[in-house]
Tab-separated table of C-alpha atoms in Angstrom:
chain	number	residue	atom	x	y	z
I	1	MET	CA	-25.170	-22.246	-24.043
I	2	GLN	CA	-21.720	-21.174	-25.122
I	3	LEU	CA	-19.142	-19.836	-22.454
I	4	ARG	CA	-17.607	-16.662	-23.686
I	5	GLN	CA	-13.910	-16.404	-22.598
I	6	ARG	CA	-12.758	-13.084	-21.180
I	7	GLN	CA	-9.346	-12.632	-22.889
I	8	VAL	CA	-6.596	-11.271	-20.593
I	9	VAL	CA	-4.163	-9.125	-22.576
I	10	LEU	CA	-0.568	-9.363	-21.410
I	11	ASP	CA	0.531	-5.989	-22.750
I	12	GLN	CA	2.809	-4.889	-19.846
I	13	VAL	CA	5.961	-6.371	-18.397
I	14	PHE	CA	7.341	-6.487	-14.892
I	15	VAL	CA	10.990	-6.638	-13.914
I	16	SER	CA	12.434	-6.988	-10.393
I	17	ALA	CA	15.417	-8.532	-8.672
I	18	LYS	CA	13.461	-11.689	-8.438
I	19	THR	CA	12.711	-12.185	-12.022
I	20	ALA	CA	15.105	-13.813	-14.467
I	21	GLU	CA	13.231	-12.308	-17.456
I	22	PRO	CA	10.472	-9.718	-17.873
I	23	ILE	CA	7.148	-11.093	-16.669
I	24	PRO	CA	4.216	-10.177	-19.009
I	25	HIS	CA	0.974	-9.306	-17.199
I	26	ALA	CA	-2.233	-7.399	-17.794
I	27	GLY	CA	-1.571	-4.517	-15.445
I	28	GLY	CA	-3.856	-3.286	-12.689
I	29	LEU	CA	-4.071	-5.372	-9.586
I	30	PHE	CA	-1.782	-8.015	-11.250
I	31	HIS	CA	1.055	-5.332	-11.236
I	32	ASP	CA	0.436	-4.616	-7.550
I	33	ALA	CA	0.512	-8.326	-6.718
I	34	LEU	CA	3.924	-8.533	-8.448
I	35	VAL	CA	5.162	-5.609	-6.541
I	36	GLN	CA	4.092	-7.006	-3.328
I	37	ALA	CA	5.630	-10.466	-4.172
I	38	SER	CA	8.931	-8.731	-5.092
I	39	LEU	CA	8.974	-7.044	-1.661
I	40	ASP	CA	7.743	-10.276	0.112
I	41	PRO	CA	10.720	-11.919	1.909
I	42	GLN	CA	9.058	-15.345	1.555
I	43	VAL	CA	9.098	-15.012	-2.292
I	44	LEU	CA	12.383	-16.146	-3.620
I	45	GLU	CA	11.766	-16.113	-7.195
I	46	ILE	CA	9.031	-14.879	-9.709
I	47	GLY	CA	8.705	-16.461	-13.183
I	48	PHE	CA	6.394	-16.892	-16.146
I	49	LEU	CA	5.303	-19.986	-17.676
I	50	ARG	CA	3.839	-19.950	-21.348
I	51	GLN	CA	3.179	-23.644	-21.715
I	52	ALA	CA	2.862	-26.550	-19.389
I	53	GLY	CA	2.384	-30.332	-19.677
I	54	PRO	CA	4.192	-33.068	-21.686
I	55	ALA	CA	5.884	-31.842	-24.725
I	56	SER	CA	3.419	-33.823	-26.816
I	57	ALA	CA	0.367	-32.305	-25.294
I	58	ALA	CA	1.571	-28.856	-24.066
I	59	VAL	CA	-1.116	-26.516	-23.051
I	60	ASP	CA	-0.919	-22.772	-23.253
I	61	VAL	CA	-1.164	-21.517	-19.649
I	62	ALA	CA	0.459	-18.098	-19.531
I	63	VAL	CA	0.777	-18.035	-15.719
I	64	VAL	CA	2.972	-16.164	-13.339
I	65	THR	CA	4.894	-18.455	-11.046
I	66	VAL	CA	6.536	-17.894	-7.553
I	67	VAL	CA	8.848	-19.944	-5.497
I	68	ARG	CA	8.658	-19.838	-1.755
I	69	PRO	CA	10.135	-21.959	0.940
I	70	ASP	CA	6.815	-23.842	1.228
I	71	GLY	CA	6.644	-24.687	-2.504
I	72	ARG	CA	6.219	-23.635	-6.146
I	73	PHE	CA	2.927	-21.837	-7.038
I	74	TYR	CA	1.146	-20.197	-9.856
I	75	LEU	CA	-0.583	-16.917	-9.140
I	76	ASP	CA	-4.336	-16.973	-9.523
I	77	ILE	CA	-5.215	-13.216	-9.109
I	78	ALA	CA	-9.051	-13.593	-8.552
I	79	PRO	CA	-10.127	-10.200	-10.348
I	80	ALA	CA	-7.791	-10.660	-13.170
I	81	ARG	CA	-8.583	-14.496	-13.731
I	82	PRO	CA	-9.704	-15.345	-17.239
I	83	LEU	CA	-13.054	-17.117	-17.565
I	84	ARG	CA	-12.648	-20.916	-18.068
I	85	SER	CA	-14.992	-23.752	-18.260
I	86	LEU	CA	-14.634	-26.522	-15.786
I	87	ALA	CA	-12.880	-28.646	-18.316
I	88	GLN	CA	-10.455	-25.967	-19.286
I	89	THR	CA	-9.750	-25.375	-15.536
I	90	ASP	CA	-8.985	-29.126	-15.034
I	91	ALA	CA	-6.754	-29.133	-18.106
I	92	LEU	CA	-4.846	-26.153	-16.701
I	93	GLU	CA	-4.594	-27.621	-13.303
I	94	GLY	CA	-3.365	-31.028	-14.711
I	95	ALA	CA	-0.742	-29.345	-16.948
I	96	LEU	CA	0.545	-27.197	-14.166
I	97	SER	CA	0.680	-30.056	-11.695
I	98	THR	CA	3.320	-31.685	-14.074
I	99	HIS	CA	5.591	-28.796	-13.248
I	100	GLY	CA	4.994	-29.234	-9.545
I	101	LEU	CA	2.867	-26.007	-9.420
I	102	SER	CA	0.014	-25.449	-7.009
I	103	ARG	CA	-2.465	-22.711	-7.282
I	104	LEU	CA	-1.935	-19.523	-4.986
I	105	THR	CA	-5.208	-17.721	-5.202
I	106	ILE	CA	-5.136	-14.069	-4.092
I	107	ALA	CA	-8.094	-11.929	-3.832
I	108	GLY	CA	-8.275	-8.307	-4.894
I	109	GLU	CA	-9.203	-7.384	-1.247
I	110	ASP	CA	-5.975	-8.979	-0.097
I	111	ILE	CA	-3.928	-7.185	-2.685
I	112	MET	CA	-5.509	-3.866	-1.697
I	113	ARG	CA	-5.225	-4.321	2.124
I	114	GLU	CA	-3.640	-1.490	3.930
I	115	PRO	CA	-1.033	-0.697	4.952
I	116	SER	CA	0.803	-3.097	2.461
I	117	PHE	CA	-0.984	-1.750	-0.633
I	118	THR	CA	-0.005	1.826	-0.229
I	119	THR	CA	3.394	0.967	1.284
I	120	ALA	CA	4.442	-1.363	-1.529
I	121	ARG	CA	3.573	1.290	-4.102
I	122	ALA	CA	5.460	3.955	-2.232
I	123	VAL	CA	8.509	1.679	-1.751
I	124	TRP	CA	8.358	0.485	-5.508
I	125	ALA	CA	8.382	4.054	-6.731
I	126	HIS	CA	11.908	4.419	-5.560
I	127	ARG	CA	13.221	1.268	-7.212
I	128	ARG	CA	15.315	3.322	-9.766
I	129	PHE	CA	17.032	5.456	-7.187
I	130	VAL	CA	20.825	4.865	-7.515
I	131	VAL	CA	22.576	3.995	-4.177
I	132	ALA	CA	26.296	4.792	-4.184
I	133	PRO	CA	28.415	1.569	-3.276
I	134	LEU	CA	29.662	3.133	-0.100
I	135	MET	CA	26.080	4.003	1.143
I	136	LYS	CA	24.835	0.523	0.250
I	137	PHE	CA	27.771	-0.993	2.274
I	138	ASN	CA	27.114	1.131	5.230
I	139	ILE	CA	23.398	0.362	5.259
I	140	LEU	CA	23.857	-3.345	4.909
I	141	ASP	CA	26.794	-3.454	7.348
I	142	ALA	CA	24.748	-1.712	9.917
I	143	LEU	CA	21.812	-4.176	9.628
I	144	VAL	CA	24.353	-7.150	9.723
I	145	GLU	CA	26.161	-5.698	12.668
I	146	ASP	CA	23.241	-4.405	14.752
I	147	GLY	CA	20.474	-6.670	13.496
I	148	PRO	CA	16.955	-5.424	12.522
I	149	ALA	CA	16.257	-1.696	13.081
I	150	THR	CA	13.538	0.817	12.546
I	151	MET	CA	13.822	3.242	9.715
I	152	ARG	CA	14.609	5.919	12.067
I	153	GLN	CA	17.333	4.081	13.797
I	154	LEU	CA	19.011	2.951	10.549
I	155	CYS	CA	18.823	6.506	8.934
I	156	SER	CA	20.449	7.878	12.017
I	157	ALA	CA	23.186	5.306	12.005
I	158	VAL	CA	23.806	5.951	8.290
I	159	PRO	CA	23.091	9.547	7.701
I	160	GLY	CA	24.508	10.096	4.249
I	161	PRO	CA	25.711	11.472	2.008
I	162	GLN	CA	22.759	10.252	0.110
I	163	ASP	CA	19.145	10.298	1.556
I	164	PRO	CA	19.153	7.064	3.613
I	165	PHE	CA	15.494	6.758	3.554
I	166	LEU	CA	15.432	6.624	-0.297
I	167	ALA	CA	18.450	4.463	-0.276
I	168	VAL	CA	16.743	1.877	1.943
I	169	LEU	CA	13.641	1.748	-0.238
I	170	SER	CA	15.910	1.168	-3.245
I	171	LEU	CA	17.773	-1.546	-1.594
I	172	ALA	CA	14.473	-3.214	-0.709
I	173	CYS	CA	13.405	-3.240	-4.366
I	174	ALA	CA	16.812	-4.652	-5.242
I	175	ASN	CA	16.067	-7.590	-2.756
I	176	LEU	CA	19.131	-6.585	-0.591
I	177	LEU	CA	17.107	-6.133	2.454
I	178	GLU	CA	13.654	-6.480	3.930
I	179	LEU	CA	10.930	-4.008	4.885
I	180	ASP	CA	7.844	-4.811	7.045
I	181	ILE	CA	5.210	-3.415	4.825
I	182	ARG	CA	2.272	-5.232	6.450
I	183	SER	CA	2.077	-4.166	10.122
I	184	GLN	CA	2.257	-0.380	9.781
I	185	PRO	CA	2.458	2.371	7.177
I	186	LEU	CA	5.875	3.289	5.718
I	187	GLY	CA	7.669	5.665	8.141
I	188	PRO	CA	10.101	6.091	10.980
I	189	GLY	CA	8.850	2.968	12.715
I	190	THR	CA	9.178	0.611	9.809
I	191	VAL	CA	11.314	-2.358	10.626
I	192	VAL	CA	14.223	-3.037	8.303
I	193	ARG	CA	16.032	-6.317	8.266
I	194	SER	CA	19.148	-7.821	6.440
I	195	ARG	CA	18.399	-10.503	3.708
I	196	SER	CA	21.536	-12.382	4.717
């Protein structure tokens, strides 16, 4: 019996403040996982590894990597995982371990868990909102001076001239501040923290 491999086509790219280069990916839930990783304060860096293992026996791996305080990982998005034989999986694991990478498996249900699924998408939709330098300074200064604040408190403290709500979302995408996207839907009670 021959195992048919499901080919994963990496026809889209992802760019964020945590990527050093565009990250190719297959789209769908993988894109949502990358958005959530970009907004996750525990994720310090997102990368892409095409090949792994010793130079003389490099293996094509094409995996997305993340660096967190607890280690270096490669993302294993369960619904987007290519079909591999046991031998192929062992070869992949062995090659990736030479780079100090452990598997970080994320189930589709975890990616789609609310409120983070909808909130991450809503925040990410404002990543291209251009924040004026003075507005950026005022928002970041308020968080450094006063500590974490709810979105309502921060928007009241820094009322404009731009829409402070959109500015905060854009600054979160730029990795300049943190939003709590897991405990409640995006709104006036969302907690905002400084990254510094």
